[in-house]
Coordinates of C-alpha atoms in Angstrom, one line a residue:
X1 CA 5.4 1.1 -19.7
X2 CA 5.4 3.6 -22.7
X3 CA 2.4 5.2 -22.4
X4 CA -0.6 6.0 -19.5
X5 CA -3.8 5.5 -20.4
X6 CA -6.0 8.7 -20.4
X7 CA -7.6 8.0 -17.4
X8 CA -4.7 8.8 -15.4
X9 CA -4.9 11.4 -12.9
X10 CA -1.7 13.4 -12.0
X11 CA -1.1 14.2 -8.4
X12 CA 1.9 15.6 -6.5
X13 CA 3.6 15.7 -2.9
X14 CA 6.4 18.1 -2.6
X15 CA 6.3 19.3 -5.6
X16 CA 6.8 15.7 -7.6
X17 CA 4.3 14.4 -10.0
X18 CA 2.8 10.8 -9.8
X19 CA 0.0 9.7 -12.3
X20 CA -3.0 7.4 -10.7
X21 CA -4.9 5.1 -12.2
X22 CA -7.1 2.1 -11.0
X23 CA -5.2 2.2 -7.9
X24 CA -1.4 2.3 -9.4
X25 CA 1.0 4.8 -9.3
X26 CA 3.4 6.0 -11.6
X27 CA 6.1 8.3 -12.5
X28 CA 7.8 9.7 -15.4
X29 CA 11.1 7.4 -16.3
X30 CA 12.7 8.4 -19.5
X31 CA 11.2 6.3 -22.9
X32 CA 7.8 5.7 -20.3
X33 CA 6.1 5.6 -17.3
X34 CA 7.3 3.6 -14.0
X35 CA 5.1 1.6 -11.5
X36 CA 6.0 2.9 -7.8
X37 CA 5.0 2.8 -4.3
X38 CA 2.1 5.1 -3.3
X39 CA 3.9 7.8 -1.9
X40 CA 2.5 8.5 1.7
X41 CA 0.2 11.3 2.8
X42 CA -1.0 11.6 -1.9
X43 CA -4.6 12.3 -1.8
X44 CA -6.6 11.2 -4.1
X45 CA -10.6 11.0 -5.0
X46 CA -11.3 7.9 -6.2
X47 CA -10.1 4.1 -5.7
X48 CA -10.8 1.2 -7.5
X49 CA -14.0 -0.8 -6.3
X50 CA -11.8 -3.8 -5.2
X51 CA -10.4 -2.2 -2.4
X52 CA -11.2 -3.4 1.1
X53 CA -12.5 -1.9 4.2
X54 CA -9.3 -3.0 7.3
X55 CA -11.0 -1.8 10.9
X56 CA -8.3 -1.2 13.1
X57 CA -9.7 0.0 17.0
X58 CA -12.0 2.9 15.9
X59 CA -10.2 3.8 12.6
X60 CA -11.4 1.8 9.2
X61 CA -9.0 2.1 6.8
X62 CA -9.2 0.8 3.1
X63 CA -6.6 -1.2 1.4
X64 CA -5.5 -2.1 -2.2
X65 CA -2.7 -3.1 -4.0
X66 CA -0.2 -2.9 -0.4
X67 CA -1.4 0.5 0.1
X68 CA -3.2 1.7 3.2
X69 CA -5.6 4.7 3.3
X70 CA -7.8 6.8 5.3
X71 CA -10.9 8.6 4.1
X72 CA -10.3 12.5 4.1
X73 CA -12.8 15.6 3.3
X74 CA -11.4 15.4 -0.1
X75 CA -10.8 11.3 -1.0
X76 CA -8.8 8.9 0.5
X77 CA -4.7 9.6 2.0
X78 CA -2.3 7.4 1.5
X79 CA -1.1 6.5 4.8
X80 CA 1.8 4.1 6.7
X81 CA 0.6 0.7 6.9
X82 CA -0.9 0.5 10.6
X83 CA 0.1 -2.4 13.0
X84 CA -1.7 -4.9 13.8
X85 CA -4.1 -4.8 10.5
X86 CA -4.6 -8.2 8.4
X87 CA -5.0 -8.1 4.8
X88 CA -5.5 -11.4 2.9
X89 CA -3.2 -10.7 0.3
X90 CA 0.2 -8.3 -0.9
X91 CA 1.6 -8.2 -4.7
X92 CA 4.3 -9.9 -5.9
X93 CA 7.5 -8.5 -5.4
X94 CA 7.8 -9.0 -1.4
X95 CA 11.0 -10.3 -0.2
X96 CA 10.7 -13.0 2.0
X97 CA 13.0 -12.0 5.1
X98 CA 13.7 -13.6 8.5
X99 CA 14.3 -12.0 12.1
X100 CA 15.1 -14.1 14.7
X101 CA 13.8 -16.7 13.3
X102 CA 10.0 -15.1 12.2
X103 CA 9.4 -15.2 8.9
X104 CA 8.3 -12.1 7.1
X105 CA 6.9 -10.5 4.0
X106 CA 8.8 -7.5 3.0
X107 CA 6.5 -5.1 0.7
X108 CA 7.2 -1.1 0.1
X109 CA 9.0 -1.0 3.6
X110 CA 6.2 -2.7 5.5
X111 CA 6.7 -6.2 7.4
X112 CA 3.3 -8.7 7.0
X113 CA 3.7 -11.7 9.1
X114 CA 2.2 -14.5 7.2
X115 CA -1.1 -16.3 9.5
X116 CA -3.2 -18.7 8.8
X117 CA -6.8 -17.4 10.0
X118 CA -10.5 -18.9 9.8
X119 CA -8.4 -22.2 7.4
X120 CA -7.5 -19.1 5.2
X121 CA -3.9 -17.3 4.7
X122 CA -3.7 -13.7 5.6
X123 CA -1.0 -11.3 6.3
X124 CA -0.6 -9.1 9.6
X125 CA 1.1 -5.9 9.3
X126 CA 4.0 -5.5 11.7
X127 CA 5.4 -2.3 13.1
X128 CA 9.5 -2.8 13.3
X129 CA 11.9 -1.0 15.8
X130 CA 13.5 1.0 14.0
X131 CA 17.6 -0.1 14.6
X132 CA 18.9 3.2 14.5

């Protein structure tokens, strides 16, 4: 992308800038503007109306666009995606992955399990085991 639109908002974690708008984020690439993954624990105020309410135990989080957040004093905090919650959809660009012999959805370092729920298709989030 070239240019941002004016609506974008710039916010930083550790000292590296990230422009938000409509619930994408961005950083500086050289001739334009790069789409990344929400970087975890950015704050910002607003998120697009689309976004949808995921209750997981006591906690209600909101999703959009394969990001997870949490409402804060001061907006809403990108978090980790938390396991166990089922969105009904994740952007193109997951790889499609297989361990031992489960399918999975691989998006921004978060494993969804494709379901099939109510006739409809969702997605659960699954926490890995880290194989260090």
């Amino acid at each position: 992308m070239a240019v941002l639109v004016t609506t974008a908002v710039i916010v930083s974690v550790n000292s590296q800038p990230y422009y938000y708008d409509s619930g994408v984020y961005y950083v500086e690439a050289s001739g334009g503007y790069n789409v990344v993954p929400a970087p975890v624990n950015i704050v910002v105020v607003e998120m697009p109306e689309e976004k949808v309410a995921v209750e997981i135990g006591e906690i209600t989080y909101f999703y959009f666009g394969g990001t997870f957040y949490e409402t804060v004093s001061d907006g809403f905090k990108v978090v980790l995606a938390p396991d166990g919650a089922v969105v009904s959809d994740i952007p193109e660009g997951g790889e499609e992955v297989e361990i031992q012999e489960v399918k999975y959805v691989l998006y921004n370092e978060t494993y969804f399990q494709p379901l099939t729920q109510d006739g409809k298709d969702v997605y659960q989030v699954v926490a890995m085991e880290s194989a260090e």
